[in-house]
Short mmCIF file of C-alpha atoms in Angstrom, two decimals:
data_model
loop_
_atom_site.label_atom_id
_atom_site.label_comp_id
_atom_site.label_asym_id
_atom_site.label_seq_id
_atom_site.Cartn_x
_atom_site.Cartn_y
_atom_site.Cartn_z
CA MET A 1 0.11 -4.59 37.95
CA LYS A 2 -1.00 -1.12 37.03
CA LEU A 3 -0.38 0.42 33.69
CA GLU A 4 1.27 3.45 35.28
CA PRO A 5 4.60 3.12 37.14
CA ASP A 6 4.28 2.06 40.78
CA THR A 7 6.76 4.69 41.97
CA PRO A 8 6.23 8.35 41.13
CA GLN A 9 8.82 9.95 38.91
CA SER A 10 10.00 13.51 39.13
CA PRO A 11 8.70 15.76 36.38
CA SER A 12 10.98 16.28 33.41
CA THR A 13 12.94 19.53 33.26
CA ASP A 14 12.58 19.57 29.47
CA ALA A 15 9.85 22.08 28.60
CA THR A 16 9.06 20.15 25.43
CA VAL A 17 8.13 16.98 27.36
CA GLU A 18 5.14 16.22 29.57
CA ARG A 19 4.18 13.23 31.69
CA SER A 20 1.26 10.95 30.87
CA GLU A 21 -0.09 7.66 32.17
CA LEU A 22 1.92 5.83 29.51
CA GLY A 23 5.18 7.61 30.12
CA PRO A 24 6.75 10.86 28.86
CA ARG A 25 5.73 12.33 25.53
CA VAL A 26 6.44 15.38 23.43
CA ARG A 27 3.95 18.13 24.22
CA PRO A 28 1.11 18.34 21.66
CA ASN A 29 1.67 22.09 21.25
CA ASP A 30 5.41 21.86 20.63
CA ARG A 31 6.11 24.57 18.07
CA LEU A 32 8.97 22.81 16.25
CA VAL A 33 6.94 19.63 15.80
CA TRP A 34 3.93 21.52 14.51
CA ILE A 35 6.02 23.56 12.07
CA THR A 36 7.61 20.36 10.76
CA THR A 37 4.22 18.67 10.46
CA ALA A 38 2.74 21.65 8.64
CA ILE A 39 5.64 21.88 6.18
CA VAL A 40 5.68 18.14 5.46
CA SER A 41 1.89 17.97 5.04
CA ALA A 42 1.95 20.98 2.67
CA LEU A 43 4.65 19.29 0.58
CA VAL A 44 2.67 16.06 0.52
CA LEU A 45 -0.47 17.89 -0.58
CA ALA A 46 1.36 19.78 -3.34
CA LEU A 47 3.38 16.86 -4.68
CA LEU A 48 0.59 14.28 -4.55
CA THR A 49 -1.88 16.69 -6.14
CA ARG A 50 0.63 17.25 -8.93
CA GLU A 51 1.00 13.50 -9.46
CA ALA A 52 -2.77 12.97 -9.27
CA PHE A 53 -3.43 15.43 -12.10
CA ARG A 54 -0.24 14.80 -14.12
CA THR A 55 -0.50 11.03 -14.45
CA GLY A 56 -3.25 8.82 -15.77
CA LEU A 57 -5.00 5.91 -14.11
CA TRP A 58 -3.24 2.58 -14.41
CA CYS A 59 -4.73 -0.90 -14.63
CA ASP A 60 -5.80 -1.47 -10.99
CA GLU A 61 -7.23 2.04 -10.77
CA LEU A 62 -9.23 1.50 -13.95
CA LEU A 63 -10.77 -1.63 -12.45
CA VAL A 64 -11.75 0.32 -9.33
CA LEU A 65 -13.30 3.03 -11.53
CA ARG A 66 -15.24 0.38 -13.43
CA ALA A 67 -16.62 -0.88 -10.11
CA ILE A 68 -17.54 2.68 -9.05
CA ASP A 69 -19.54 3.11 -12.26
CA ARG A 70 -21.59 0.03 -11.37
CA GLY A 71 -22.84 1.56 -8.14
CA PRO A 72 -22.23 1.01 -4.39
CA PHE A 73 -23.24 -2.66 -4.48
CA GLY A 74 -23.08 -3.58 -8.16
CA GLY A 75 -19.29 -3.28 -8.12
CA LEU A 76 -18.87 -5.94 -5.44
CA GLU A 77 -19.13 -8.84 -7.87
CA LEU A 78 -17.01 -7.45 -10.69
CA PRO A 79 -13.87 -9.42 -11.60
CA GLY A 80 -10.60 -7.80 -10.72
CA SER A 81 -11.95 -5.48 -7.98
CA SER A 82 -11.38 -7.84 -5.08
CA HIS A 83 -11.16 -5.25 -2.32
CA PRO A 84 -13.68 -4.34 0.38
CA PRO A 85 -15.97 -1.56 -0.83
CA LEU A 86 -15.18 1.40 1.46
CA LEU A 87 -13.19 3.37 -1.13
CA ARG A 88 -15.91 2.81 -3.75
CA TRP A 89 -18.58 3.86 -1.28
CA LEU A 90 -16.71 7.08 -0.47
CA LEU A 91 -16.72 7.82 -4.22
CA ALA A 92 -20.29 6.67 -4.81
CA GLY A 93 -21.16 9.96 -6.50
CA ALA A 94 -18.20 9.79 -8.88
CA SER A 95 -18.16 8.39 -12.40
CA SER A 96 -15.80 7.75 -15.29
CA ARG A 97 -16.69 11.21 -16.60
CA TRP A 98 -14.60 12.75 -13.81
CA SER A 99 -11.00 13.72 -14.47
CA ASP A 100 -8.21 11.56 -13.10
CA GLY A 101 -7.23 14.21 -10.56
CA ALA A 102 -10.79 14.64 -9.29
CA LEU A 103 -11.17 10.90 -8.81
CA ARG A 104 -8.02 10.83 -6.70
CA THR A 105 -9.03 13.55 -4.24
CA VAL A 106 -10.05 11.09 -1.52
CA PRO A 107 -6.69 9.22 -1.49
CA VAL A 108 -4.77 12.51 -1.53
CA ALA A 109 -6.80 13.87 1.39
CA CYS A 110 -6.21 10.65 3.33
CA ALA A 111 -2.48 10.89 2.62
CA VAL A 112 -2.34 14.39 4.10
CA GLY A 113 -4.27 13.14 7.12
CA THR A 114 -1.75 10.34 7.53
CA VAL A 115 1.03 12.90 8.03
CA PHE A 116 -0.83 14.39 11.01
CA ALA A 117 -1.60 10.90 12.34
CA TRP A 118 2.10 9.97 12.13
CA SER A 119 2.99 13.17 13.98
CA ALA A 120 0.52 12.38 16.76
CA LEU A 121 1.78 8.79 17.08
CA LEU A 122 5.46 9.78 17.15
CA ARG A 123 4.77 12.35 19.89
CA ARG A 124 3.33 9.55 22.03
CA LEU A 125 6.18 7.11 21.40
CA PHE A 126 9.14 9.47 21.85
CA ASP A 127 10.02 12.04 24.50
CA ASP A 128 12.58 13.70 22.19
CA ARG A 129 11.07 16.20 19.79
CA TRP A 130 14.09 15.94 17.48
CA LEU A 131 13.25 12.29 16.87
CA VAL A 132 9.75 13.33 15.81
CA VAL A 133 11.17 16.03 13.52
CA LEU A 134 13.63 13.60 11.90
CA VAL A 135 11.50 10.46 11.68
CA LEU A 136 8.32 12.10 10.32
CA PRO A 137 9.73 13.18 6.92
CA SER A 138 11.61 9.89 6.55
CA LEU A 139 8.30 8.03 6.86
CA VAL A 140 6.72 10.25 4.23
CA PHE A 141 9.39 10.52 1.57
CA GLY A 142 11.37 7.32 1.97
CA ALA A 143 8.75 4.59 1.87
CA ALA A 144 6.77 2.96 -0.92
CA TRP A 145 3.71 4.66 0.59
CA PHE A 146 4.40 7.91 -1.27
CA GLY A 147 4.29 6.20 -4.66
CA VAL A 148 0.73 4.91 -4.19
CA ALA A 149 -0.73 7.51 -1.83
CA PHE A 150 -2.35 9.50 -4.67
CA GLN A 151 -3.73 6.55 -6.64
CA LEU A 152 -7.37 5.50 -6.86
CA LEU A 153 -6.57 2.46 -4.72
CA PRO A 154 -7.19 1.55 -1.06
CA TYR A 155 -3.57 1.90 0.12
CA ALA A 156 -3.74 5.58 1.15
CA LEU A 157 -6.90 4.91 3.15
CA ILE A 158 -5.65 1.84 4.98
CA ALA A 159 -2.40 3.67 5.82
CA LEU A 160 -4.38 6.45 7.49
CA PHE A 161 -6.56 4.07 9.46
CA ALA A 162 -3.63 1.85 10.52
CA VAL A 163 -1.67 4.82 11.91
CA LEU A 164 -4.77 6.26 13.58
CA HIS A 165 -5.37 2.90 15.19
CA ALA A 166 -1.84 2.68 16.58
CA TRP A 167 -2.29 6.17 18.06
CA SER A 168 -5.74 5.30 19.41
CA TRP A 169 -4.18 2.58 21.59
CA PHE A 170 -2.57 5.30 23.70
CA LEU A 171 -5.80 7.29 23.77
CA LEU A 172 -7.83 4.27 24.87
CA LEU A 173 -5.45 3.02 27.56
CA GLU A 174 -5.31 6.48 29.15
CA ARG A 175 -8.95 7.56 28.88
CA ARG A 176 -11.14 4.52 28.14
CA ASN A 177 -14.11 6.77 27.40
CA THR A 178 -16.68 6.66 24.62
CA LEU A 179 -14.69 8.88 22.24
CA ALA A 180 -11.50 6.85 22.67
CA THR A 181 -13.44 3.61 22.14
CA ALA A 182 -15.09 5.00 19.01
CA ILE A 183 -11.76 6.05 17.48
CA PHE A 184 -10.16 2.73 18.40
CA VAL A 185 -12.93 0.52 17.03
CA GLY A 186 -13.73 2.80 14.09
CA SER A 187 -10.16 2.92 12.81
CA THR A 188 -9.98 -0.88 12.92
CA LEU A 189 -13.24 -1.34 11.05
CA PHE A 190 -12.40 1.29 8.44
CA ALA A 191 -9.05 -0.41 7.82
CA ALA A 192 -10.69 -3.82 7.41
CA TRP A 193 -13.42 -2.46 5.12
CA THR A 194 -10.78 -0.70 3.02
CA HIS A 195 -8.46 -3.66 2.36
CA PHE A 196 -8.54 -7.27 3.53
CA PHE A 197 -5.01 -6.82 4.89
CA GLY A 198 -6.70 -4.62 7.50
CA LEU A 199 -7.93 -7.82 9.13
CA SER A 200 -4.37 -8.33 10.36
CA ILE A 201 -4.94 -5.34 12.64
CA VAL A 202 -7.90 -7.16 14.18
CA VAL A 203 -5.73 -10.19 14.92
CA ALA A 204 -2.89 -8.04 16.26
CA ASP A 205 -5.32 -6.32 18.63
CA VAL A 206 -6.31 -9.66 20.11
CA LEU A 207 -2.64 -10.46 20.73
CA VAL A 208 -1.97 -7.09 22.38
CA TRP A 209 -5.05 -7.34 24.58
CA SER A 210 -4.03 -10.84 25.60
CA ALA A 211 -0.57 -9.63 26.57
CA LEU A 212 -1.95 -6.67 28.51
CA VAL A 213 -4.55 -8.72 30.34
CA ALA A 214 -1.88 -11.29 31.21
CA LEU A 215 -0.05 -8.65 33.28
CA ARG A 216 -0.17 -9.50 36.96
CA GLY A 217 -2.93 -7.57 38.68
CA ALA A 218 -4.58 -6.28 35.51
CA PRO A 219 -7.48 -4.07 36.65
CA ARG A 220 -11.05 -5.13 36.02
CA GLU A 221 -11.62 -1.94 34.08
CA LEU A 222 -8.98 -3.03 31.56
CA LEU A 223 -10.69 -6.41 31.19
CA ARG A 224 -14.01 -4.72 30.47
CA CYS A 225 -12.37 -2.39 27.94
CA ALA A 226 -10.72 -5.32 26.15
CA ALA A 227 -13.98 -7.29 26.02
CA ARG A 228 -16.01 -4.30 24.83
CA THR A 229 -13.69 -3.23 22.02
CA THR A 230 -13.06 -6.81 20.87
CA MET A 231 -16.79 -7.56 20.68
CA LEU A 232 -17.56 -4.37 18.76
CA THR A 233 -14.69 -4.99 16.34
CA TRP A 234 -15.66 -8.57 15.57
CA LEU A 235 -19.30 -7.59 15.07
CA GLY A 236 -18.14 -4.98 12.56
CA VAL A 237 -15.95 -7.35 10.54
CA LEU A 238 -18.38 -10.30 10.42
CA PRO A 239 -20.22 -8.93 7.33
CA LEU A 240 -16.86 -8.98 5.54
CA VAL A 241 -16.60 -12.75 5.79
CA PRO A 242 -18.97 -13.62 2.89
CA ILE A 243 -17.34 -10.95 0.71
CA LEU A 244 -13.89 -12.35 1.50
CA LEU A 245 -14.99 -15.91 0.75
CA PHE A 246 -16.56 -14.83 -2.56
CA TYR A 247 -13.36 -13.14 -3.72
CA ALA A 248 -11.22 -16.01 -2.46
CA ARG A 249 -13.21 -18.55 -4.48
CA THR A 250 -13.13 -16.32 -7.57
CA ASP A 251 -9.41 -15.61 -7.41
CA ALA A 252 -8.46 -19.19 -6.51
CA ALA A 253 -9.36 -20.35 -10.01
CA PHE A 254 -6.71 -18.06 -11.49
CA PRO A 255 -3.56 -18.06 -9.36
CA LEU A 256 -1.33 -15.10 -10.14
CA ASP A 257 1.97 -16.90 -9.68
CA VAL A 258 3.76 -19.85 -11.17
CA PRO A 259 4.37 -22.27 -8.25
CA VAL A 260 7.92 -22.10 -6.93
CA ASP A 261 9.72 -23.35 -3.87
CA ALA A 262 7.79 -21.97 -0.87
CA LEU A 263 10.84 -21.10 1.22
CA ALA A 264 12.61 -19.42 -1.69
CA ARG A 265 9.55 -17.31 -2.40
CA PHE A 266 9.17 -16.52 1.30
CA ALA A 267 12.73 -15.18 1.51
CA LEU A 268 12.29 -13.16 -1.69
CA ASP A 269 8.98 -11.67 -0.56
CA SER A 270 10.38 -10.88 2.88
CA ARG A 271 13.23 -8.94 1.33
CA ALA A 272 10.80 -6.99 -0.86
CA LEU A 273 8.64 -6.15 2.14
CA PHE A 274 11.61 -4.94 4.13
CA ASP A 275 12.70 -2.83 1.15
CA ALA A 276 9.57 -0.74 1.68
CA SER A 277 11.40 1.06 4.52
CA THR A 278 14.12 3.70 4.30
CA LEU A 279 16.49 1.55 6.36
CA HIS A 280 16.68 -1.41 4.01
CA ARG A 281 20.05 -0.24 2.65
CA LEU A 282 21.59 -0.64 6.10
CA SER A 283 21.33 -4.41 5.68
CA ALA A 284 22.81 -6.41 2.81
CA GLY A 285 21.70 -9.65 1.24
CA SER A 286 18.35 -11.36 0.80
CA ALA A 287 18.07 -12.04 4.56
CA GLY A 288 18.26 -8.36 5.56
CA TRP A 289 14.65 -8.50 6.75
CA ILE A 290 15.81 -10.61 9.73
CA LEU A 291 17.12 -7.36 11.27
CA LEU A 292 13.55 -6.35 12.01
CA TYR A 293 12.95 -9.53 14.00
CA VAL A 294 16.09 -8.84 16.01
CA VAL A 295 14.51 -5.48 16.89
CA PHE A 296 11.26 -7.24 17.83
CA ALA A 297 13.22 -9.52 20.17
CA ILE A 298 14.93 -6.52 21.81
CA LEU A 299 11.57 -4.86 22.39
CA ALA A 300 10.05 -8.04 23.81
CA VAL A 301 12.97 -8.51 26.24
CA HIS A 302 12.66 -4.88 27.33
CA ALA A 303 8.92 -5.32 27.97
CA TRP A 304 9.60 -8.42 30.07
CA ARG A 305 12.21 -6.61 32.16
CA ARG A 306 9.96 -3.60 32.73
CA ARG A 307 7.18 -5.97 33.77
CA ALA A 308 9.46 -7.47 36.41
CA ALA A 309 10.33 -3.96 37.57
CA GLY A 310 6.66 -3.05 37.93
CA ASP A 311 6.70 -0.42 35.16
CA GLY A 312 3.36 -1.12 33.48
CA SER A 313 3.42 2.04 31.39
CA ALA A 314 6.66 1.04 29.64
CA VAL A 315 5.25 -2.44 29.01
CA ALA A 316 2.10 -0.97 27.47
CA ARG A 317 4.07 1.35 25.16
CA VAL A 318 6.21 -1.52 23.85
CA LEU A 319 3.23 -3.85 23.40
CA VAL A 320 1.35 -1.22 21.39
CA LEU A 321 4.36 -0.75 19.12
CA LEU A 322 4.83 -4.51 18.73
CA GLY A 323 1.14 -4.85 17.89
CA ALA A 324 1.37 -2.20 15.18
CA CYS A 325 4.47 -3.91 13.75
CA SER A 326 3.03 -7.43 13.86
CA ALA A 327 0.04 -6.29 11.80
CA ALA A 328 2.50 -5.33 9.05
CA LEU A 329 5.47 -7.43 7.96
CA PRO A 330 4.85 -10.63 10.00
CA ALA A 331 1.18 -10.81 9.00
CA LEU A 332 1.99 -10.32 5.33
CA GLN A 333 4.75 -12.93 5.51
CA VAL A 334 2.28 -15.45 6.93
CA TYR A 335 -0.18 -14.58 4.17
CA SER A 336 2.50 -15.09 1.51
CA LEU A 337 3.62 -18.41 2.94
CA VAL A 338 0.11 -19.83 3.42
CA THR A 339 -1.47 -18.67 0.15
CA GLY A 340 1.57 -18.90 -2.11
CA HIS A 341 0.97 -15.38 -3.45
CA THR A 342 3.78 -13.00 -4.23
CA LEU A 343 3.65 -9.80 -2.19
CA TYR A 344 4.62 -6.59 -3.93
CA GLU A 345 5.84 -3.41 -2.26
CA ARG A 346 2.53 -1.65 -2.78
CA TYR A 347 0.87 -4.31 -0.61
CA VAL A 348 3.00 -3.29 2.37
CA SER A 349 3.10 0.42 1.55
CA TRP A 350 0.41 1.12 4.14
CA SER A 351 2.50 -0.40 6.95
CA GLY A 352 6.13 0.18 5.94
CA TRP A 353 6.36 3.02 8.48
CA SER A 354 6.58 0.53 11.36
CA HIS A 355 10.05 -0.59 10.23
CA VAL A 356 11.70 2.75 10.91
CA VAL A 357 9.74 3.52 14.07
CA ALA A 358 10.55 0.15 15.66
CA ILE A 359 14.28 0.43 14.98
CA VAL A 360 14.52 4.02 16.24
CA PHE A 361 12.47 3.16 19.32
CA ALA A 362 14.75 0.20 20.07
CA CYS A 363 17.75 2.56 19.96
CA THR A 364 16.17 4.72 22.66
CA LEU A 365 16.29 1.76 25.06
CA LEU A 366 20.08 2.02 25.35
CA PRO A 367 21.42 3.73 28.49
CA ARG A 368 20.01 7.24 28.64
CA GLY A 369 22.70 9.31 26.94
CA ALA A 370 23.73 6.67 24.41
CA GLY A 371 20.11 5.80 23.56
CA ARG A 372 19.13 9.34 22.69
CA TRP A 373 22.10 9.98 20.44
CA CYS A 374 22.00 6.54 18.82
CA ALA A 375 18.32 7.05 17.99
CA ARG A 376 19.05 10.48 16.53
CA ILE A 377 21.89 9.12 14.38
CA VAL A 378 19.69 6.32 13.03
CA ALA A 379 16.87 8.81 12.39
CA VAL A 380 19.23 11.12 10.48
CA GLY A 381 20.47 8.17 8.40
CA SER A 382 16.91 7.10 7.68
CA LEU A 383 15.98 10.62 6.60
CA ALA A 384 19.06 10.91 4.37
CA VAL A 385 18.33 7.62 2.62
CA GLY A 386 14.66 8.52 2.29
CA LEU A 387 15.37 11.91 0.74
CA ALA A 388 17.90 10.35 -1.64
CA GLN A 389 15.28 7.84 -2.77
CA PHE A 390 12.73 10.61 -3.11
CA VAL A 391 15.00 12.82 -5.24
CA ARG A 392 16.03 9.89 -7.40
CA GLY A 393 12.36 9.04 -7.91
CA ARG A 394 11.68 12.60 -9.12
CA GLY A 395 9.01 13.20 -6.53
CA ALA A 396 7.21 9.87 -6.43
CA VAL A 397 7.80 6.19 -7.06
CA ASN A 398 4.99 5.35 -9.44
CA TYR A 399 3.86 1.86 -10.37
CA SER A 400 3.34 1.99 -14.14
CA THR A 401 1.63 5.35 -13.70
CA GLN A 402 2.54 8.09 -16.12
CA ASP A 403 1.20 10.74 -18.44
CA TRP A 404 -0.51 8.74 -21.18
CA SER A 405 -0.72 11.57 -23.73
CA PRO A 406 2.66 10.79 -25.40
CA VAL A 407 1.49 7.20 -25.94
CA ILE A 408 -1.76 8.32 -27.51
CA ASP A 409 0.00 10.95 -29.63
CA GLU A 410 2.33 8.26 -31.00
CA LEU A 411 -0.59 5.97 -31.75
CA VAL A 412 -2.55 8.72 -33.54
CA GLN A 413 0.49 9.60 -35.62
CA ARG A 414 1.12 6.01 -36.76
CA ARG A 415 -2.41 4.72 -37.33
CA LEU A 416 -3.75 3.87 -40.79
CA THR A 417 -7.25 3.18 -41.99
CA GLY A 418 -8.29 -0.32 -40.99
CA ASP A 419 -5.96 -0.58 -37.98
CA ALA A 420 -7.19 -2.03 -34.67
CA PHE A 421 -6.18 -1.95 -31.01
CA PHE A 422 -5.42 -5.43 -29.65
CA VAL A 423 -6.04 -6.61 -26.07
CA GLN A 424 -5.18 -10.06 -24.76
CA ASP A 425 -7.82 -11.72 -22.58
CA PHE A 426 -6.52 -13.81 -19.68
CA ASP A 427 -7.65 -15.05 -16.27
CA LEU A 428 -10.30 -12.75 -14.76
CA TRP A 429 -9.44 -9.90 -17.11
CA ARG A 430 -11.48 -10.56 -20.22
CA ASP A 431 -14.04 -8.79 -22.39
CA ASP A 432 -15.04 -5.46 -20.79
CA ALA A 433 -13.08 -6.36 -17.63
CA ASN A 434 -9.78 -6.29 -19.54
CA PHE A 435 -7.80 -3.39 -18.07
CA ASP A 436 -5.97 -2.69 -21.36
CA ARG A 437 -9.36 -2.28 -23.01
CA LEU A 438 -10.46 0.02 -20.18
CA TRP A 439 -7.29 2.05 -20.68
CA PHE A 440 -7.88 2.51 -24.41
CA GLU A 441 -11.56 3.35 -23.93
CA ARG A 442 -10.63 6.09 -21.45
CA TYR A 443 -7.58 7.61 -23.11
CA GLY A 444 -7.56 6.51 -26.74
CA ARG A 445 -8.41 9.46 -28.94
CA ALA A 446 -7.80 7.32 -31.99
CA SER A 447 -10.99 5.89 -33.50
CA LEU A 448 -9.82 2.30 -33.70
CA PRO A 449 -11.87 -0.86 -33.22
CA ILE A 450 -10.84 -3.07 -30.29
CA VAL A 451 -10.05 -6.73 -31.01
CA HIS A 452 -9.49 -9.43 -28.39
CA GLY A 453 -7.05 -12.32 -28.40
CA ALA A 454 -8.35 -15.77 -27.48
CA TRP A 455 -8.57 -16.25 -23.72
CA LEU A 456 -5.66 -17.96 -21.95
CA ARG A 457 -4.33 -18.25 -18.46
CA ARG A 458 -1.63 -15.74 -17.65
CA SER A 459 1.09 -18.40 -17.55
CA GLU A 460 -0.02 -19.60 -20.99
CA VAL A 461 0.26 -16.09 -22.41
CA TYR A 462 3.84 -15.89 -21.15
CA SER A 463 4.69 -19.27 -22.69
CA ARG A 464 2.78 -18.90 -25.98
CA GLY A 465 2.66 -15.15 -26.60
CA LEU A 466 -0.21 -12.95 -27.73
CA GLN A 467 -2.98 -14.77 -29.58
CA LEU A 468 -3.03 -12.87 -32.86
CA ASP A 469 -3.77 -15.83 -35.11
CA GLY A 470 -7.50 -15.92 -34.38
CA LEU A 471 -8.16 -12.35 -35.52
CA ASP A 472 -10.40 -11.52 -38.44
CA PRO A 473 -8.37 -11.77 -41.70
CA ALA A 474 -9.53 -8.25 -42.54
CA VAL A 475 -7.43 -6.93 -39.65
CA ARG A 476 -3.98 -6.34 -41.13
CA ARG A 477 -2.29 -4.23 -38.43
CA VAL A 478 -2.82 -4.03 -34.68
CA PHE A 479 -1.41 -1.77 -31.98
CA VAL A 480 -0.62 -3.26 -28.57
CA PHE A 481 -0.08 -1.30 -25.37
CA SER A 482 -0.39 -3.20 -22.11
CA SER A 483 0.18 -2.51 -18.41
CA LEU A 484 1.16 -6.17 -17.94
CA PHE A 485 3.07 -7.08 -21.09
CA ASP A 486 5.83 -4.48 -21.34
CA GLY A 487 7.94 -3.45 -24.32
CA PRO A 488 10.90 -5.84 -23.79
CA TRP A 489 8.53 -8.80 -23.45
CA LEU A 490 6.57 -7.83 -26.57
CA THR A 491 9.86 -7.69 -28.47
CA ARG A 492 10.98 -11.21 -27.51
CA MET A 493 7.62 -12.89 -26.82
CA PRO A 494 7.00 -16.47 -28.08
CA ARG A 495 5.29 -16.56 -31.47
CA SER A 496 3.28 -19.79 -31.28
CA GLY A 497 0.09 -17.70 -31.15
CA ALA A 498 1.23 -15.10 -33.67
CA ASN A 499 2.13 -17.11 -36.76
CA GLY A 500 2.06 -14.90 -39.81
CA TRP A 501 2.61 -11.74 -37.79
CA ARG A 502 5.75 -9.69 -37.31
CA LEU A 503 6.72 -6.78 -35.09
CA ALA A 504 6.89 -3.75 -37.38
CA GLY A 505 7.50 -1.00 -34.83
CA MET A 506 8.04 -0.37 -31.14
CA ARG A 507 8.41 2.70 -28.96
CA VAL A 508 9.17 2.25 -25.27
CA PHE A 509 7.89 4.76 -22.73
CA GLU A 510 8.28 5.08 -18.94
CA HIS A 511 8.43 1.90 -16.85
CA GLN A 512 9.42 -0.04 -19.99
CA LEU A 513 5.84 0.04 -21.29
CA GLY A 514 5.88 -0.22 -25.06
CA LEU A 515 3.54 0.71 -27.88
CA ALA A 516 3.99 -2.10 -30.40
CA LEU A 517 2.74 -2.38 -33.97
CA PHE A 518 2.22 -5.90 -35.35
CA VAL A 519 1.46 -6.47 -39.04
CA ARG A 520 0.72 -9.57 -41.04
CA ASP A 521 3.73 -10.91 -42.95
CA ALA A 522 1.90 -10.61 -46.25
CA ASP A 523 1.08 -6.98 -45.60
CA GLU A 524 3.53 -4.52 -47.11
CA ALA A 525 2.23 -1.57 -45.09
CA ARG A 526 4.79 0.22 -42.96
CA PRO A 527 4.23 2.56 -40.00
CA ARG A 528 4.30 6.19 -40.97
#
């Protein structure tokens, strides 16, 4: 079976559509699509730049910055920075002396590039330019991606490489030249060396190649292309194996989660992952994520029918889309189930776009007239929900990221001579690897000594509270501000490790983060 249809089709009368080996597509020079792409990318640049300079680094970003300060290779072994080193290598010339906005320039630039990559991918998947115009902004403003795209974290980079890789499938299957191979293999390797979740793209590629090669009459040229790209990809990811094993052994000693029923956690995580799309409100209940697998089944049945009809191009388009989708939600679900780790929305932010695209694409498979209008209606609904989420989020959904100056101003106003800033050591985050300590060292204008609570596991901190009892008796008052232990928890925390201490003051800021003041019971001092 050939990848192109066996029977020639008459050229489309729509001037915005052109034929290609993998079916009709929106013309690359379509004016409406380019205007939409330019407007959306300009908005992304402006809004993310604003967030990058307005907000301060939060705990995970501070750990990445600490690793950058240790050099291209010195940061590999630091606790808490268990990501492949590509982002740190791209910022090898940076240091903690840089401003927060300057440090975030690489993620912001990658986020803008992702908009253009989405536009290119959507033009290859759809032959209706209005679907491209409607779906593109919904991917940008409605997903969890926007809330992390400006942060000094690998999620903006892996999003760019994942979308580029999905687009490069079309490029490779049509051209199979050196440039197409370089983009295809390079985007895979960059994704894997940015975040270990990028390895799911490597596995998904093997599945897509296997399905394509299994087509009856697959040409020898396709077999050679599959073998060449697979070999180059696996050679590129092999050096990651020892790094992955090192981090796995290090992190295994300090599990992040209290063990719960595996199936209950799987259902909860699956719902959270599906919530990273703009369409999650169209399904109710904790099992709403099953809708996506219904869409996968529809796409698979369509591919099988087109295979029987001899339409290899339609089969290839569907398999590429299924490959991009399987590298996202299904791969992360397997990871959650096997490792027992909770998956947060930021983990899937780089791949949440596949939810919307798969559902809209499935709508286009309805009979010609109904499919086009159904897809447009779903795209409009997705855009409406996405814009509503965006407006409600005041421009970005941040994860404990905010302007830290009000916190520091409050601390400076309330401090007294002899006060200290308290940080609780736990798990990997202890001594100079404690992210609360890193936060205070970067932003704390108050000249306060830093004191550490006795090391515990995270679960022990939650059950016993902060370990204030072991502090030097000369320390009478301590301030606490933590990215992990928020204001409500500090108010009601267990006191088995804080005998003789009382909460004398609390101010809660964004994301429920609280600046708490603890004083010894015998101390009559009051916050000013």
